[in-house]
Coordinates of C-alpha atoms in Angstrom, one line a residue:
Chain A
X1 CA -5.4 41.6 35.6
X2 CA -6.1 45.1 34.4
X3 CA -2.7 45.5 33.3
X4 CA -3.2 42.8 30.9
X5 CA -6.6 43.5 30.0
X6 CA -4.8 47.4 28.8
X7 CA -2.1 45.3 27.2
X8 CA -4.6 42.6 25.3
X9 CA -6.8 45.7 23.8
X10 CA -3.8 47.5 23.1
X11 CA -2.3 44.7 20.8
X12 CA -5.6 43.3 20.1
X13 CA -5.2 42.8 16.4
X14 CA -1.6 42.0 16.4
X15 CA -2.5 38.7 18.7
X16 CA -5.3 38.1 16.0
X17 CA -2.6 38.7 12.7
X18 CA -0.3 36.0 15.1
X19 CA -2.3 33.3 15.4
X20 CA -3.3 33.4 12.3
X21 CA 0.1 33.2 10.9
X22 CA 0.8 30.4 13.3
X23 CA -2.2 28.7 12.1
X24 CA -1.8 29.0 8.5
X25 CA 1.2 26.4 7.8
X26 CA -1.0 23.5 9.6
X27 CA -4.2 23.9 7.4
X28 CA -4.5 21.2 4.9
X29 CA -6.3 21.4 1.7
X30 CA -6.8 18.6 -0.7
X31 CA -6.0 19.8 -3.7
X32 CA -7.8 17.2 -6.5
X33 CA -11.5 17.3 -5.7
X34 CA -14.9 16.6 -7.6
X35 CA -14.8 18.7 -11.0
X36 CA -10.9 19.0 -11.2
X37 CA -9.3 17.1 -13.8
X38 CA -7.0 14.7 -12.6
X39 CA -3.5 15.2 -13.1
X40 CA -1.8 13.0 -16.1
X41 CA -0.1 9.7 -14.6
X42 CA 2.8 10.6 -17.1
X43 CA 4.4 13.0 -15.7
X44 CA 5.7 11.8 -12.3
X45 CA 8.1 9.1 -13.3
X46 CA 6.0 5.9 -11.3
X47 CA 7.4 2.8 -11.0
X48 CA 5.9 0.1 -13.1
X49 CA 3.7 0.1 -16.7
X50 CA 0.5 2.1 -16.8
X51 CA -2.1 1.0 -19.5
X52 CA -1.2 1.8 -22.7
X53 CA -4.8 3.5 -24.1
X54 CA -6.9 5.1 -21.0
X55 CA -8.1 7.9 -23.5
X56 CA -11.9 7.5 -23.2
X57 CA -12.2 5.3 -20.4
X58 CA -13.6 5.2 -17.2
X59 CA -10.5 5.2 -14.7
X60 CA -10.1 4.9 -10.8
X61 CA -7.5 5.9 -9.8
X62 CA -6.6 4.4 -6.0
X63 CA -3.7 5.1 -3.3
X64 CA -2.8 2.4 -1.4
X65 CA -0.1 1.4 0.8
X66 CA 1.0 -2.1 2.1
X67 CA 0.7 -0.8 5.7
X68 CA -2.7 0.1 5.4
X69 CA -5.1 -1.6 6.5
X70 CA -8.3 -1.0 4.7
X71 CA -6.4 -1.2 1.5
X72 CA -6.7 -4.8 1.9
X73 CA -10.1 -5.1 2.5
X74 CA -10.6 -3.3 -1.0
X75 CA -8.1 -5.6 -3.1
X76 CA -10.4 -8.4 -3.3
X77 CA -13.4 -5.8 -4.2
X78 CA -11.3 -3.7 -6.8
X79 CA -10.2 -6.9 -8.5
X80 CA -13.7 -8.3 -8.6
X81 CA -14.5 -4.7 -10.3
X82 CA -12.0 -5.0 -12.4
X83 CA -13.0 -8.6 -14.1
X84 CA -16.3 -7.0 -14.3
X85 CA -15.8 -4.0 -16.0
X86 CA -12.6 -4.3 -18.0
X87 CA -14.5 -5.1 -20.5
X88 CA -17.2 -2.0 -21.1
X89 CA -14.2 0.4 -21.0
X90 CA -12.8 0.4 -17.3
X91 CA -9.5 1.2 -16.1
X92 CA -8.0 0.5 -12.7
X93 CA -5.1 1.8 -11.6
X94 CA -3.9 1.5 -8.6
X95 CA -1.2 3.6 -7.3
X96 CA 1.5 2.5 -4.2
X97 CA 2.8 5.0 -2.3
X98 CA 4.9 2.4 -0.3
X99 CA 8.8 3.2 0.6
X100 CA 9.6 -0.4 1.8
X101 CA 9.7 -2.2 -1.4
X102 CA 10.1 -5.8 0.0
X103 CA 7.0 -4.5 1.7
X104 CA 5.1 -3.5 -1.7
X105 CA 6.2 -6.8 -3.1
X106 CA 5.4 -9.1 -0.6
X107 CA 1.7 -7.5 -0.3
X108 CA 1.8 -8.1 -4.0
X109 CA 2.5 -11.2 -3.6
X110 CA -0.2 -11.8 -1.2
X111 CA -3.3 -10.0 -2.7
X112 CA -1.7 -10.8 -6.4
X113 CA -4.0 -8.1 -8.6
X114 CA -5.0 -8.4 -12.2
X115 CA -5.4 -4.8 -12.3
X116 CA -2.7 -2.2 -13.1
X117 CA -0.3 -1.6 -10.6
X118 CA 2.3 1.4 -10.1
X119 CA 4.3 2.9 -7.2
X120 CA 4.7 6.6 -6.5
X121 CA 8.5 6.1 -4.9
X122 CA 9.4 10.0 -5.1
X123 CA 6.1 10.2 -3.7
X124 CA 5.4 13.3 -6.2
X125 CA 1.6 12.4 -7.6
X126 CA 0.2 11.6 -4.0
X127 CA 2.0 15.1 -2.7
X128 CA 0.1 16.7 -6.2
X129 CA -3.3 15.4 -5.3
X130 CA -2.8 15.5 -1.4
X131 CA -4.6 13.0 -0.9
X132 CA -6.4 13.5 3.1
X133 CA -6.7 9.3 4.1
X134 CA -5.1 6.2 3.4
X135 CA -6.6 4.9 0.7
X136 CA -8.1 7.4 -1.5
X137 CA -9.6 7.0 -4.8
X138 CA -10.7 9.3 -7.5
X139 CA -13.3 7.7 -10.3
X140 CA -13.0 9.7 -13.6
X141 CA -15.0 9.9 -16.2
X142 CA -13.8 9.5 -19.8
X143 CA -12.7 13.5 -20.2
X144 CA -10.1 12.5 -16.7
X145 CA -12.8 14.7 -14.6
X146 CA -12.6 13.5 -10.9
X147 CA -16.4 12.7 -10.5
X148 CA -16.1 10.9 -7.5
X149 CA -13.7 10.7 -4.6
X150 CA -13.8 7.8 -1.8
X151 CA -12.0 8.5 1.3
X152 CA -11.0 5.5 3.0
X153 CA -12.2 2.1 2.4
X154 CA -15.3 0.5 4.2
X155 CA -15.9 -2.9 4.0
X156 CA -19.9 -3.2 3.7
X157 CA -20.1 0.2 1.9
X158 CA -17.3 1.6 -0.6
X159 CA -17.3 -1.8 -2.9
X160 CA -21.4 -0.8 -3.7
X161 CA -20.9 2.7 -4.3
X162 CA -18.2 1.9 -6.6
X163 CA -21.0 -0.6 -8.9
X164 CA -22.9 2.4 -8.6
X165 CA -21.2 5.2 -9.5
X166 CA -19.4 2.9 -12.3
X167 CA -22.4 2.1 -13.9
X168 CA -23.4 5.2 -14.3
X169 CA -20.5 6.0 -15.9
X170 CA -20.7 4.2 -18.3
X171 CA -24.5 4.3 -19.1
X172 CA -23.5 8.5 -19.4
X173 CA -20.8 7.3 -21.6
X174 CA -23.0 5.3 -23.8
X175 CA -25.6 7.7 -24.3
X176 CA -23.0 10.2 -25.2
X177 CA -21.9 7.9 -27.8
X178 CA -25.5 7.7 -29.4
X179 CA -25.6 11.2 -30.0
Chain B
X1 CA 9.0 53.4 11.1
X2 CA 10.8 51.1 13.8
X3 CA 7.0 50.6 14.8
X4 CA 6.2 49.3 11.8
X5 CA 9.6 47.2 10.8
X6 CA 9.1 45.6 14.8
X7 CA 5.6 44.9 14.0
X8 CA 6.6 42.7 10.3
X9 CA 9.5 41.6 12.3
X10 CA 7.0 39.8 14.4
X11 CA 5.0 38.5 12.4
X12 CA 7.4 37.2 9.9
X13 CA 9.3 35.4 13.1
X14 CA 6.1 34.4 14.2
X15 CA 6.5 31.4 11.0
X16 CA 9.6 29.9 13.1
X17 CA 7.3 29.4 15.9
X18 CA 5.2 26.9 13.9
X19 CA 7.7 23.7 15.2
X20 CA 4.5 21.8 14.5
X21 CA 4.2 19.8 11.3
X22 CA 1.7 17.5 9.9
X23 CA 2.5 13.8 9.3
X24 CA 0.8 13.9 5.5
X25 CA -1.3 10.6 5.7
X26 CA 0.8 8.9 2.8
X27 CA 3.9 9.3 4.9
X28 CA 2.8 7.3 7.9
X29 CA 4.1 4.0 7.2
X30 CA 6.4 4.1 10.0
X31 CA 3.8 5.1 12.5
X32 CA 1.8 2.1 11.2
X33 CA 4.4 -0.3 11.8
X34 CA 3.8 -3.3 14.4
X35 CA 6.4 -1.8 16.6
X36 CA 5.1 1.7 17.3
X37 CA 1.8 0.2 18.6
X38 CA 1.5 1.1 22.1
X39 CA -0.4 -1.9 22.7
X40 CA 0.8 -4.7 21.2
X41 CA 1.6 -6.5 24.2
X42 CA -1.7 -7.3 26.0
X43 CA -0.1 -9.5 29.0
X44 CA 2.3 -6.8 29.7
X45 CA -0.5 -4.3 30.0
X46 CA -2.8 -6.2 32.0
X47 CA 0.5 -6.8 34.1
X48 CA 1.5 -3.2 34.6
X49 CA -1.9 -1.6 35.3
X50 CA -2.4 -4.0 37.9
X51 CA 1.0 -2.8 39.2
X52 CA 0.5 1.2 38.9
X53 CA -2.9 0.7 40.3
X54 CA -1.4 -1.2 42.9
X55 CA 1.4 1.2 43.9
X56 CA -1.0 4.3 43.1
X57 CA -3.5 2.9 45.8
X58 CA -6.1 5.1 43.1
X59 CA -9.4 4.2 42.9
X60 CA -9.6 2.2 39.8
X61 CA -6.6 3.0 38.2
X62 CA -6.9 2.9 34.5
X63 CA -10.3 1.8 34.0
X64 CA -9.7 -1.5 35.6
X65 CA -12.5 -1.6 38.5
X66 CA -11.5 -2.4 42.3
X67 CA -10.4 0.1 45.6
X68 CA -6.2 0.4 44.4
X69 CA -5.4 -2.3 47.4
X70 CA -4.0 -4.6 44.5
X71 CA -5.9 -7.7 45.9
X72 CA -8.5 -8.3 42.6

């Protein structure tokens, strides 16, 4: 016991420099949060049309896979966003991350969106924004600031906060306009 | 010096060590399938705790209530 006592104060900070090495690889950051601008959707060759004109508008920006489960709680509730807001200058887009394409296309199929719809095959944008749960969303604001981020999707909860933080949005955007 | 190159030596092996990765959570559409549910069977696993309590002859098994004699 005392030898290894000896042996622990001897290497003492070379155990510490170990672990930490050991340690370092697993530590995951998200890399896209509140304040960032969010990376341009242009870039990362996705599969399917984004909107032609988002300069200016309000965007959320959500990942989704068919095999996740909350994402199809918040379809219905994106789409009924959607309707509502298309209009006063809001964009969703909603960004697959799915390899199994029958997969993507039969929950397409099934849940049958109005809003914009792209898939990340290579996987590249969702490995740029690291997202940390399935789904994430990022709402920007009309400069592409992230000015909110939504980590998973909760039934009696997310939908709300999305109104919310929506509507302030755009009343920030219209009073920007006045000036 | 052969302190010093055995010491970087260590700590730049000590990276190989890390046979650990992380499952990024936009990668785990495999894990979510049907199939690699554990569970998805509830007969069978009703069935087969019975019999490992059974044979165990533990007290309760897991977390199914009764002595391990296997005659609940």
């Amino acid at each position: 016991m005392s030898t290894l006592c000896q042996l622990y104060s001897r290497f003492k900070k070379l155990i510490y420099i170990l672990l930490l090495c050991i340690g370092i690889p697993g530590v995951v950051v998200a890399s896209i949060q509140k304040g960032n601008v969010f990376p341009s959707l242009d870039g990362f060759n996705l599969e399917g049309t984004l909107p032609e004109d988002m300069k200016g508008k309000i965007v959320l920006v959500d990942f989704w896979a068919s095999w996740c489960v909350p994402c199809r709680d918040s379809f219905p509730v994106l789409d009924e966003i959607y309707q509502k807001y298309r209009d006063q200058g809001v964009e969703i887009i909603a960004v697959s991350v799915d390899k199994n394409e029958k997969a993507y296309h039969k929950f397409l199929k099934r849940y049958a969106p109005t809003f914009p719809i792209v898939r990340d095959v290579e996987q590249k944008l969702v490995a740029e924004v690291k997202i940390a749960a399935m789904p994430t969303s990022f709402l920007l604001d009309k400069e592409g600031v992230v000015r909110f981020v939504h980590e998973g999707f909760y039934r009696n909860k997310t939908g709300g906060e999305y109104v919310e933080e929506i509507e302030s949005l755009i009343r920030e955007t219209s009073e920007d306009n006045k000036k | 010096m052969l302190r010093v190159v055995s010491i970087l030596g260590m700590i730049l092996g000590s990276f190989f060590l890390t046979a650990c990765t992380t499952v990024e959570p936009w990668q785990r559409g495999n894990l979510a399938d049907y199939a690699m549910q554990p569970d998805r069977d509830p007969l069978y696993n009703v069935m087969s705790e019975h019999i490992y309590f059974s044979r165990e002859a533990s007290a309760g098994g897991r977390g199914v209530g009764g002595g391990g004699c296997g005659c609940n």
